[in-house]
Coordinates of C-alpha atoms in Angstrom, one line a residue:
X1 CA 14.9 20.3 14.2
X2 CA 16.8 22.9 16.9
X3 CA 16.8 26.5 16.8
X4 CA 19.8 28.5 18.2
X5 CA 19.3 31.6 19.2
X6 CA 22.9 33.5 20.2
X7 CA 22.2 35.9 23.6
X8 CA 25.2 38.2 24.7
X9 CA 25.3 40.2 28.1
X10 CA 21.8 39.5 28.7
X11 CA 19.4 38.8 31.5
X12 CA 16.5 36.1 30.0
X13 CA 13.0 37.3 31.6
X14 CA 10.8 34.1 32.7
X15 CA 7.4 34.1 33.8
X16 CA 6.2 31.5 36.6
X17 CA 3.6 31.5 39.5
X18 CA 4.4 32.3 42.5
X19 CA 1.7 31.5 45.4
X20 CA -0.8 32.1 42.9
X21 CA 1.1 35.7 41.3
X22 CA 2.1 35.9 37.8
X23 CA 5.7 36.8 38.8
X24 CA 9.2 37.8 36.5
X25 CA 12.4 36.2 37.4
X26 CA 15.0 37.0 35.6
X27 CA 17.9 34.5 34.1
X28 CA 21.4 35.0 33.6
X29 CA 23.0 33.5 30.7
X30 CA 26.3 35.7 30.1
X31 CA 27.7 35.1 26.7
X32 CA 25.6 31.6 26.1
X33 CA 22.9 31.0 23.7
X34 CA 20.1 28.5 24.4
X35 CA 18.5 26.0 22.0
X36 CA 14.7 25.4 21.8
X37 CA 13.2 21.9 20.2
X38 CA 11.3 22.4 16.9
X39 CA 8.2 20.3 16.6
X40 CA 8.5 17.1 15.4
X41 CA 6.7 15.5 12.3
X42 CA 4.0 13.0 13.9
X43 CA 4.4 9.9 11.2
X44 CA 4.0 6.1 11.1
X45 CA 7.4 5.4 12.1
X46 CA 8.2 1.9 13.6
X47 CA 10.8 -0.7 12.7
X48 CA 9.6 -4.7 11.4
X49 CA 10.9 -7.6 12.2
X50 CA 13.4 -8.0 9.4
X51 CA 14.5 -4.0 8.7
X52 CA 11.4 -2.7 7.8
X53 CA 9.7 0.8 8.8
X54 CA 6.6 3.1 9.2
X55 CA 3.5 1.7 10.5
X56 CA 1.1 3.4 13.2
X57 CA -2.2 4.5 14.0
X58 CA -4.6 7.4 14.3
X59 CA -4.4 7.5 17.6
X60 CA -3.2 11.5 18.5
X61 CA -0.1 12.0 20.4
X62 CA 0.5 15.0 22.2
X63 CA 3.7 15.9 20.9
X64 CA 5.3 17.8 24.0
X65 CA 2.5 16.5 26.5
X66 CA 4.9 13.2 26.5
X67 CA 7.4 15.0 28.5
X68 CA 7.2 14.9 32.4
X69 CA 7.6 18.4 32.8
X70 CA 4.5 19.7 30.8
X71 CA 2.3 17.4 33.7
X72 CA 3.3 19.2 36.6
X73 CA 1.3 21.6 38.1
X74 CA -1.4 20.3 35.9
X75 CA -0.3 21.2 32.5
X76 CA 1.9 23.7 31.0
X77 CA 5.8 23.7 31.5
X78 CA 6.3 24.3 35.2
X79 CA 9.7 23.1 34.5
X80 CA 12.1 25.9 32.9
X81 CA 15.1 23.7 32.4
X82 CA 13.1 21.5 30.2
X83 CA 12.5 24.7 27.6
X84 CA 16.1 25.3 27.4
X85 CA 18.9 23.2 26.6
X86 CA 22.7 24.1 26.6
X87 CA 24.2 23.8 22.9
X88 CA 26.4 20.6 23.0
X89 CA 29.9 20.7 21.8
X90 CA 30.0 17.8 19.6
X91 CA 29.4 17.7 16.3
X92 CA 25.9 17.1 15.3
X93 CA 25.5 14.3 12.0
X94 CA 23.0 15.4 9.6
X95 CA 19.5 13.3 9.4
X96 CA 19.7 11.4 6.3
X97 CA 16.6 10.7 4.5
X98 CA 16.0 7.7 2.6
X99 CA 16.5 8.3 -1.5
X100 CA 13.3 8.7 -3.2
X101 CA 12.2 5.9 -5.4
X102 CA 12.0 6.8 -9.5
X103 CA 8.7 6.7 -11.1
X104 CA 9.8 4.8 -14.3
X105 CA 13.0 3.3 -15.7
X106 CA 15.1 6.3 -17.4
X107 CA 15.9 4.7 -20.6
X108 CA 12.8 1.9 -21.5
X109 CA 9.6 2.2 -23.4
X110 CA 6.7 -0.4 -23.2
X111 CA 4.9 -1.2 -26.2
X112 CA 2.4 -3.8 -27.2
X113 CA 1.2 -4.4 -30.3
X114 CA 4.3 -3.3 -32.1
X115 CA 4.5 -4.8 -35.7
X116 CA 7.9 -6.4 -37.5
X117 CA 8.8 -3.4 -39.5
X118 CA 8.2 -1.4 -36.9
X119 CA 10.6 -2.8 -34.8
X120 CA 13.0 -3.0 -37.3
X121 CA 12.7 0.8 -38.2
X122 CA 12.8 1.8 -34.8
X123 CA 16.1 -0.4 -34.6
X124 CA 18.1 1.6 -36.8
X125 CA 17.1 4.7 -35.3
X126 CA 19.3 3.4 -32.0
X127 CA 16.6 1.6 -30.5
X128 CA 17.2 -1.7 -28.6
X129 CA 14.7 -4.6 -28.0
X130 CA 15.5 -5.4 -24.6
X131 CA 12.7 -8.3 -24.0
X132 CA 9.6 -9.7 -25.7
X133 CA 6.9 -11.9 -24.9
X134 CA 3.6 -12.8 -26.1
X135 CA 0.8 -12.0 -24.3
X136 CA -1.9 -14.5 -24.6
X137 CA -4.0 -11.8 -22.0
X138 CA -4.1 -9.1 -25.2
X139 CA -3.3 -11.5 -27.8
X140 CA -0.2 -9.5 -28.9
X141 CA 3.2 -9.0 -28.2
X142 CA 5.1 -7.0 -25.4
X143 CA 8.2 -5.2 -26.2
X144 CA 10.4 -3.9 -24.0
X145 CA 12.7 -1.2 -26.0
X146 CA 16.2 0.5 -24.4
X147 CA 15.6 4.2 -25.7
X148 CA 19.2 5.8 -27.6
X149 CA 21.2 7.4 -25.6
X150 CA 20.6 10.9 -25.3
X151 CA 17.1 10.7 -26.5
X152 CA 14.2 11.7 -24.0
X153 CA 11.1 9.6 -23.4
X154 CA 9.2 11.5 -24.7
X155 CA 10.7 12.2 -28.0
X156 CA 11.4 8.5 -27.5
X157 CA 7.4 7.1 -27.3
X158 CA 6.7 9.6 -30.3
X159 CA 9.4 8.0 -32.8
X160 CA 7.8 4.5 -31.1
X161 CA 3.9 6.1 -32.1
X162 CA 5.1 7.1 -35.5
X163 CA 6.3 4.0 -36.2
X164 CA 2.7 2.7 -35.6
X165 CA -0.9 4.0 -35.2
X166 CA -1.8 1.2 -33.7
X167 CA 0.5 0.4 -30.9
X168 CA 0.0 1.2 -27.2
X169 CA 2.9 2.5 -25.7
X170 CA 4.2 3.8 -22.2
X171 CA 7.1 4.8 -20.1
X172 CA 7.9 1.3 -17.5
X173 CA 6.5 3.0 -14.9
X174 CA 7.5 1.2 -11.5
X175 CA 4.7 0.8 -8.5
X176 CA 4.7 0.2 -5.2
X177 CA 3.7 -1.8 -1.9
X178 CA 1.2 0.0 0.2
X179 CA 1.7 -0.5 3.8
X180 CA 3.1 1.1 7.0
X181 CA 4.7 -1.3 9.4
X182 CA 2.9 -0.6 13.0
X183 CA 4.8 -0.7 16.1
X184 CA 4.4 -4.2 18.4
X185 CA 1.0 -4.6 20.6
X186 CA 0.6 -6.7 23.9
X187 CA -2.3 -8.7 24.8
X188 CA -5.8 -7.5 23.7
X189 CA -4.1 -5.0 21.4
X190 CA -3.0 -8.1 19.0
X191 CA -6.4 -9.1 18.8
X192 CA -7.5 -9.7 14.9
X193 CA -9.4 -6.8 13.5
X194 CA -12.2 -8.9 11.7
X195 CA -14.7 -8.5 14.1
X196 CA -14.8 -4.8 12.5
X197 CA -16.5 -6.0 9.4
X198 CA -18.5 -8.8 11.2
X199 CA -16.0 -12.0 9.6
X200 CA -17.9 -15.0 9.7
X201 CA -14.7 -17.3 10.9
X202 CA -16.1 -19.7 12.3
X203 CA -19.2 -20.5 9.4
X204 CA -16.6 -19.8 6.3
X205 CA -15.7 -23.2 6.4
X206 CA -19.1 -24.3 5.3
X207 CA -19.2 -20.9 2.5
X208 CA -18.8 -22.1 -0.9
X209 CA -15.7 -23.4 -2.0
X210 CA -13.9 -19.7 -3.6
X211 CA -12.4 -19.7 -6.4
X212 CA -8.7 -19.9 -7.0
X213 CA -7.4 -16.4 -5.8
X214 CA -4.6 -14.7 -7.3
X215 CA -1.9 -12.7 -5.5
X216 CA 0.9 -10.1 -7.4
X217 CA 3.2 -8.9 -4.4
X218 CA 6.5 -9.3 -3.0
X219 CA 8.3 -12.3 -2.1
X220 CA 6.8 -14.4 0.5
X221 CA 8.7 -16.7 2.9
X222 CA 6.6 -20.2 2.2
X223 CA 8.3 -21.7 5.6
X224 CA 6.3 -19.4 8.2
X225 CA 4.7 -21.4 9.8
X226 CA 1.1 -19.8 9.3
X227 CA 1.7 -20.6 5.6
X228 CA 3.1 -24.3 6.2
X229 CA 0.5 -26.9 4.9
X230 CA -1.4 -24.4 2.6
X231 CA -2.4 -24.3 -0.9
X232 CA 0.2 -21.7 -1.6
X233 CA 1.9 -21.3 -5.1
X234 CA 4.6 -18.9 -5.5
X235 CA 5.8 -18.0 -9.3
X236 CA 8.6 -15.6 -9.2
X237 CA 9.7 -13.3 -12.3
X238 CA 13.0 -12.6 -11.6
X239 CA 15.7 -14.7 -11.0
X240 CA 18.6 -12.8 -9.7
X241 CA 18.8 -13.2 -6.2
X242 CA 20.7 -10.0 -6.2
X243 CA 17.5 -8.0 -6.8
X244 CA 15.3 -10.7 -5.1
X245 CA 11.9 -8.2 -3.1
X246 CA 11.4 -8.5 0.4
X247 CA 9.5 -10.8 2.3
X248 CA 7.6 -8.5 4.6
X249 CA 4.5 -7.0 2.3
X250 CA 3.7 -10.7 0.5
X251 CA 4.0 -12.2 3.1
X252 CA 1.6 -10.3 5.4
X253 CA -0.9 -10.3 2.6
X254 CA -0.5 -14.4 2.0
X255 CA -1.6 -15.1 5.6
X256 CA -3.8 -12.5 5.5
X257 CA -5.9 -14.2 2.7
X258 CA -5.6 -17.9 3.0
X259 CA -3.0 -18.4 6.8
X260 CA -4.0 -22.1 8.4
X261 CA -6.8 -21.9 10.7
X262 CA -5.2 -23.3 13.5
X263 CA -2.1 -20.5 13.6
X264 CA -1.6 -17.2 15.4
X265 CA -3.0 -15.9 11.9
X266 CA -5.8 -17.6 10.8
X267 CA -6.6 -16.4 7.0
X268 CA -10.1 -15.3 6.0
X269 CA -9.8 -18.0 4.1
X270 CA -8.2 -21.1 5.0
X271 CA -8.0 -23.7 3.2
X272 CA -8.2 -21.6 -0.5
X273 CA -5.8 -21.7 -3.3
X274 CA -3.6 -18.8 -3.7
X275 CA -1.0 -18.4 -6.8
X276 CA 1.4 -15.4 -5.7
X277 CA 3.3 -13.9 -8.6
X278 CA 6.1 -11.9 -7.3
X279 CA 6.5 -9.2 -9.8
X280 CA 8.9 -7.4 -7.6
X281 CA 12.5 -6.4 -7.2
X282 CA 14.9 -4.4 -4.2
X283 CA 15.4 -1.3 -5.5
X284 CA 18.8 0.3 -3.2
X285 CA 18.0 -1.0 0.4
X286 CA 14.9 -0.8 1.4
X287 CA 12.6 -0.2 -1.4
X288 CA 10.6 -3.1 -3.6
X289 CA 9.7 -1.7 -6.9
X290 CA 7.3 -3.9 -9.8
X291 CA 7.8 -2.0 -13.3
X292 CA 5.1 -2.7 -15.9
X293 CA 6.5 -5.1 -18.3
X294 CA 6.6 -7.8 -15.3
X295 CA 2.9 -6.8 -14.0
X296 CA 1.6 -7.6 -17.0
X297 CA 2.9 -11.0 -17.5
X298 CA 2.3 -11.4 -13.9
X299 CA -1.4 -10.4 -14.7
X300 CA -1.1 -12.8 -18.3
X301 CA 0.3 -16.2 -16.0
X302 CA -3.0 -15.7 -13.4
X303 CA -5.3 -15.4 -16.8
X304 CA -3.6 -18.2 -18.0
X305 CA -4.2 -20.0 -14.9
X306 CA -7.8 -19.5 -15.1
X307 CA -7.7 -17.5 -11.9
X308 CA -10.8 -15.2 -11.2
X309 CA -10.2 -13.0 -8.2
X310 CA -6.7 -11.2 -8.0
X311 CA -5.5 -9.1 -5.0
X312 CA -3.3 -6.1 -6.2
X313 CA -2.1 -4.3 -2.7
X314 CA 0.2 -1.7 -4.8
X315 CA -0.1 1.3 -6.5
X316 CA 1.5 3.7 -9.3
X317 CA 0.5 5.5 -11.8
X318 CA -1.6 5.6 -15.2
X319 CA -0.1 3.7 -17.7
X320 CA -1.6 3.1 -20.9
X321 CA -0.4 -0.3 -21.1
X322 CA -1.4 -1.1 -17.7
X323 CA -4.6 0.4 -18.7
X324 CA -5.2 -2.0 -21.6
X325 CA -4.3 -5.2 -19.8
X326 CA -6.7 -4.3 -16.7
X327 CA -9.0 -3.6 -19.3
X328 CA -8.6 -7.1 -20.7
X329 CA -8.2 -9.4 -18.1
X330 CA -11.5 -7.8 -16.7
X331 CA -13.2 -8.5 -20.1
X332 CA -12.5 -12.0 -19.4
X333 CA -14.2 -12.5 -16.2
X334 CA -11.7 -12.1 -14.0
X335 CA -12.4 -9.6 -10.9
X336 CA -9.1 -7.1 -9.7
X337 CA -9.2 -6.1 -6.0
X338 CA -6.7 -3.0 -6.0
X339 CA -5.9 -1.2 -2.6
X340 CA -6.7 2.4 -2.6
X341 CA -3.2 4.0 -1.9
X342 CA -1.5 5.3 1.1
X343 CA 0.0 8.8 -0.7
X344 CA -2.4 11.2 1.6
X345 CA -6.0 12.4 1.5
X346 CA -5.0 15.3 -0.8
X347 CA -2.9 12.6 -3.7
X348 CA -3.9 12.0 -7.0
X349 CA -5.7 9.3 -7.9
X350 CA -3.3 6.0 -8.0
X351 CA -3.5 2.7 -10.3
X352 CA -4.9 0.2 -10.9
X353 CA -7.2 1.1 -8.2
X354 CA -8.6 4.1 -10.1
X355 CA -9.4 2.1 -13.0
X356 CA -13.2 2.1 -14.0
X357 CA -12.7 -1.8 -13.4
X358 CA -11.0 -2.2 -11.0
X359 CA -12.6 -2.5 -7.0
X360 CA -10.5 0.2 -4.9
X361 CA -10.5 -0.4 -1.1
X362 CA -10.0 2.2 1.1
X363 CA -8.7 1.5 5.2
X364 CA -10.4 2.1 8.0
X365 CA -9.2 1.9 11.8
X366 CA -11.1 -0.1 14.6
X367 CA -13.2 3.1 15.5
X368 CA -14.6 3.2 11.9
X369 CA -12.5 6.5 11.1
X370 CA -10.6 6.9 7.8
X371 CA -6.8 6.1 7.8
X372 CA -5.2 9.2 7.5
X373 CA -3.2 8.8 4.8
X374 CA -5.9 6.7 2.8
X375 CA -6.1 8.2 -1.3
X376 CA -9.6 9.6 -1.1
X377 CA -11.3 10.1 -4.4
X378 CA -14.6 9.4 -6.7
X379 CA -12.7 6.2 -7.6
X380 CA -13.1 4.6 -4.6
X381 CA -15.5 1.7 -3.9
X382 CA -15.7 -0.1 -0.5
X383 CA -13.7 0.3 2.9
X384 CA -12.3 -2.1 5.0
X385 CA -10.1 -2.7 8.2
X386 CA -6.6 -1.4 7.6
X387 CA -5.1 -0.3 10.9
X388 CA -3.4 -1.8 12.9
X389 CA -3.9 -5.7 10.9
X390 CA -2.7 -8.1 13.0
X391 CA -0.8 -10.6 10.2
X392 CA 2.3 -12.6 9.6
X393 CA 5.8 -10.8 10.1
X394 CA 8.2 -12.0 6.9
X395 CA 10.6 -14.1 9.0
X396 CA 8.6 -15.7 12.2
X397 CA 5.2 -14.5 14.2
X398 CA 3.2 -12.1 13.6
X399 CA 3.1 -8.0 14.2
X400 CA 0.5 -5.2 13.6
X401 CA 0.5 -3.7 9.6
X402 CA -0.9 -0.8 8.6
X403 CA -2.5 0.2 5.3
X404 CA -4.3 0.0 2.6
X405 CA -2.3 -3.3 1.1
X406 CA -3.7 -4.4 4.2
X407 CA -7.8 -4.2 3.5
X408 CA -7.6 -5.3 0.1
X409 CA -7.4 -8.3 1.2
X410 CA -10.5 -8.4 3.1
X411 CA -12.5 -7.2 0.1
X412 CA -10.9 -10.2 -1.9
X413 CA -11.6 -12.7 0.2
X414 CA -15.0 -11.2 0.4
X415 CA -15.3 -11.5 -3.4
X416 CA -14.0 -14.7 -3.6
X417 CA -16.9 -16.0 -1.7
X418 CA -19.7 -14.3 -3.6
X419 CA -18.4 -14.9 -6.7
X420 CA -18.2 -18.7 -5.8
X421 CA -22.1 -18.4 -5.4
X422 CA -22.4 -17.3 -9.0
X423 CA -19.4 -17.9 -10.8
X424 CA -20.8 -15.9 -14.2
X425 CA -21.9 -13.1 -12.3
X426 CA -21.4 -9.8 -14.5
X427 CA -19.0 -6.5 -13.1
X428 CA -22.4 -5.4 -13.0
X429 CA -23.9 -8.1 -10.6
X430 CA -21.2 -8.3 -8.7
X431 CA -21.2 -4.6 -7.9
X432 CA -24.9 -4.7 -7.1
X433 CA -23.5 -7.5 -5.0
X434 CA -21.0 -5.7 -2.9
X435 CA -23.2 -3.0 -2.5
X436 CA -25.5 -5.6 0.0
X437 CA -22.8 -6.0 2.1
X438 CA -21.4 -2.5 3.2
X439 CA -22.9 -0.1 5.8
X440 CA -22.8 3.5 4.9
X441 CA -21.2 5.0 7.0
X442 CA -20.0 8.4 5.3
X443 CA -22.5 10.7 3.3
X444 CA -25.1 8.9 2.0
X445 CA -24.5 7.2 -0.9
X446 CA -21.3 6.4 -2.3
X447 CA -18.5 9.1 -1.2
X448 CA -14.6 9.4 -1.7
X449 CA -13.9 8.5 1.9
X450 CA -15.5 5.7 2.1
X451 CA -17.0 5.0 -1.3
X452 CA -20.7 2.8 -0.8
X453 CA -19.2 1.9 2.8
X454 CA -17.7 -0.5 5.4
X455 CA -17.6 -3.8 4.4
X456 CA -19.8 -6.2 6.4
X457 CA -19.6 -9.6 5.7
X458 CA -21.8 -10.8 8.8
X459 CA -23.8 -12.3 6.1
X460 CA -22.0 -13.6 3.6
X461 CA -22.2 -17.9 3.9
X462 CA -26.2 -17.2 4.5
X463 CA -26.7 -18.1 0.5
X464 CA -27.3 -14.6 -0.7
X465 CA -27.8 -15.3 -4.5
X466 CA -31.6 -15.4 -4.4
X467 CA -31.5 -11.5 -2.6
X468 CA -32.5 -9.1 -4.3
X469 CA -29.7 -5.9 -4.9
X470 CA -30.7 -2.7 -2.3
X471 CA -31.8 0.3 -4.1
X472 CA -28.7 2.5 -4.2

């Protein structure tokens, strides 16, 4: 941003030392003006190997301590002419920032549960069945309804309620990826972050075989090379290839979790089945959106699949349908690893991860310090590296990633090996579990920086079923 500021007829006063003598020189400038830089915004900006953006770490930057000028003279702007700048002639083009994603579909309703007359009563009223599907998850049917035109939501969801008591019904909220592309490293920089948590790489081998692990993402491009000749399965929802989701997020997290040992990106766990849903869509140019109707069958084929551990790096938010089917799906045993959210320290609780079920992972950078635009709240459980990841780049090799999407994983693959050690473990257990492996390393106790603490996983192919939990 620049600031213009219109002098006529008038001498500028400057200040500068003069053998050691604050002294005032003055500055002609006639009928000019001079323009003076506004600060700039310090974000996660970077750019990905196929288009993407954001990404960075929490490293400060100095802002204006980058330019030449403030060094001199040992600090401090010694250099007038880099304060002011002559306005240019040309014409300036407006910054244009990207359109902000919608937090539901503007016409649909999801409803589950919805019986026969109801439907047909809410037909004459205007309303559309778009899509159904049973749901062996809930053991009822999904509707997806096209509200009238003219009608809001939530008049719409009311005529939908009064049609039955017993129906759960939502707006198709849509959620999101969480990750911020970082800029490229050299040499020790690209170094994998596991040594953070203490990854036992070169013992996991001889861990118990985990359990078939469950991934709902993005697209992933099953020809990188650190996926080739992996138990990788990828079920995709939609088939327009118009709409078709990125590669960049599901990929990252695929080689995260299970890349071949003997890559640039060895997995935490090579050598595991995965089964990736992609639930997602390209929403404009940029943006990869998953509404609820297709995260719920996503979440119903992994049931179905008798897969127990599932990684869910996205977030949105509460949605009573969602609620339900996270409520179900945990009922039956299986465990969901939800990152914690990216939206800022100061953001409202997202979902799933702030379900009572559900395990939220926070990030953490290499120095142990919370990633700075981590969601922090009571909801969270467990913390885990997230800055700066070194993982798969959608098209070829590998780059930093930055997020929450990108600890998750950690804490799944974590999971994955302790619930291979007792495969009927309780939430309960499993909790008690977890709690063995993290060091505390915010307030005592569980906190909503960190929640019970760092992951360690030093320890986790010793055979820890016969230990007792810690007194928390």
């Amino acid at each position: 941003m620049l600031l213009t500021v219109k002098i006529k007829s008038l001498r500028l006063l400057a200040a500068a030392t003069i053998g050691g003598l604050l002294t005032v020189l003055p500055l002609p400038l006639g009928d000019a003006g001079f323009t003076m830089p506004a600060a700039l915004a310090d974000d996660d900006d970077g750019d990905d190997d196929d288009g993407g953006s954001g990404g960075g770490d929490d490293s400060s930057r100095g802002g204006d301590r980058d330019n030449p000028a403030y060094h001199r003279g040992g600090g401090g702007f010694h250099d007038l002419r880099s304060l002011f700048r002559w306005p240019s002639r040309e014409r300036r083009t407006p910054m244009r920032r990207p359109a902000s994603t919608p937090e539901q579909a503007h016409n649909e309703l999801i409803a589950i549960g919805l019986e026969e007359d109801a439907i047909a009563g809410l037909t004459q009223e205007g309303f559309a069945v778009d899509d159904r599907i049973q749901v062996s998850l809930i053991g009822s049917e999904m509707v997806r309804l096209i509200v009238p035109a003219g009608m809001t939501l939530d008049l719409a969801r009311a005529a939908v309620v009064a049609r039955s008591a017993t129906a759960v019904v939502d707006l198709n909220h849509f959620y999101q990826p969480q990750s911020e592309n970082k800029a490229g490293c050299s040499g020790e920089g690209c170094a994998l972050v596991r040594e953070i948590v203490g990854w036992p790489t070169s013992e996991i081998a001889r861990c118990a075989k985990p359990p078939r692990i469950g991934l709902i993402d993005t697209a992933i491009n099953i020809d990188h090379v650190t996926l080739t000749n992996t138990r990788l399965e990828v079920i995709r929802l939609s088939e327009g290839e118009a709409t078709k989701s990125g590669a960049q997020h599901g990929t990252a997290v695929a080689a995260l979790l299970i890349g071949a040992s003997d890559s640039r990106v060895p997995g935490l766990l090579p050598g595991a089945e995965l089964i990736a849903v992609d639930a997602f869509q390209r929403s404009g140019k940029s943006a990869d959106i998953a509404n609820i109707y297709d995260l719920v069958r996503a979440l119903d084929m992994l049931v179905q699949r008798d897969v127990k551990v599932v990684n869910l790096s996205l977030t949105g938010p509460a949605n009573a349908v969602l609620e339900k089917s996270v409520k179900a799906a945990t009922e039956s045993g299986m465990i969901l690893v939800a990152a914690a959210g990216n939206d800022g320290p100061n953001a409202k609780p997202v979902y799933p991860a702030a379900y009572d079920d559900v395990i939220a992972v926070t990030a953490v950078d290499k120095g142990r310090n919370p990633y700075r635009r981590a969601v922090r709240g009571d909801y969270i459980d467990i913390a885990a590296p997230g800055v700066g990841v070194w993982t798969a780049a959608s098209i070829s090799g590998a780059r930093q990633k930055t997020g929450t999407s990108f600890a998750a994983p950690f804490v799944t693959a974590a999971v994955s090996v302790l619930f291979a050690g007792d495969p009927d473990m309780s939430h309960e257990s499993l909790e008690a579990k977890i709690r063995q492996f993290t060091d505390d390393i915010g307030k005592p106790g569980k906190d909503p920086v960190f929640g019970w603490g760092l992951l360690n996983a030093s320890r986790l192919c010793e055979g820890s079923s016969d230990t007792k939990p810690s007194a928390l």
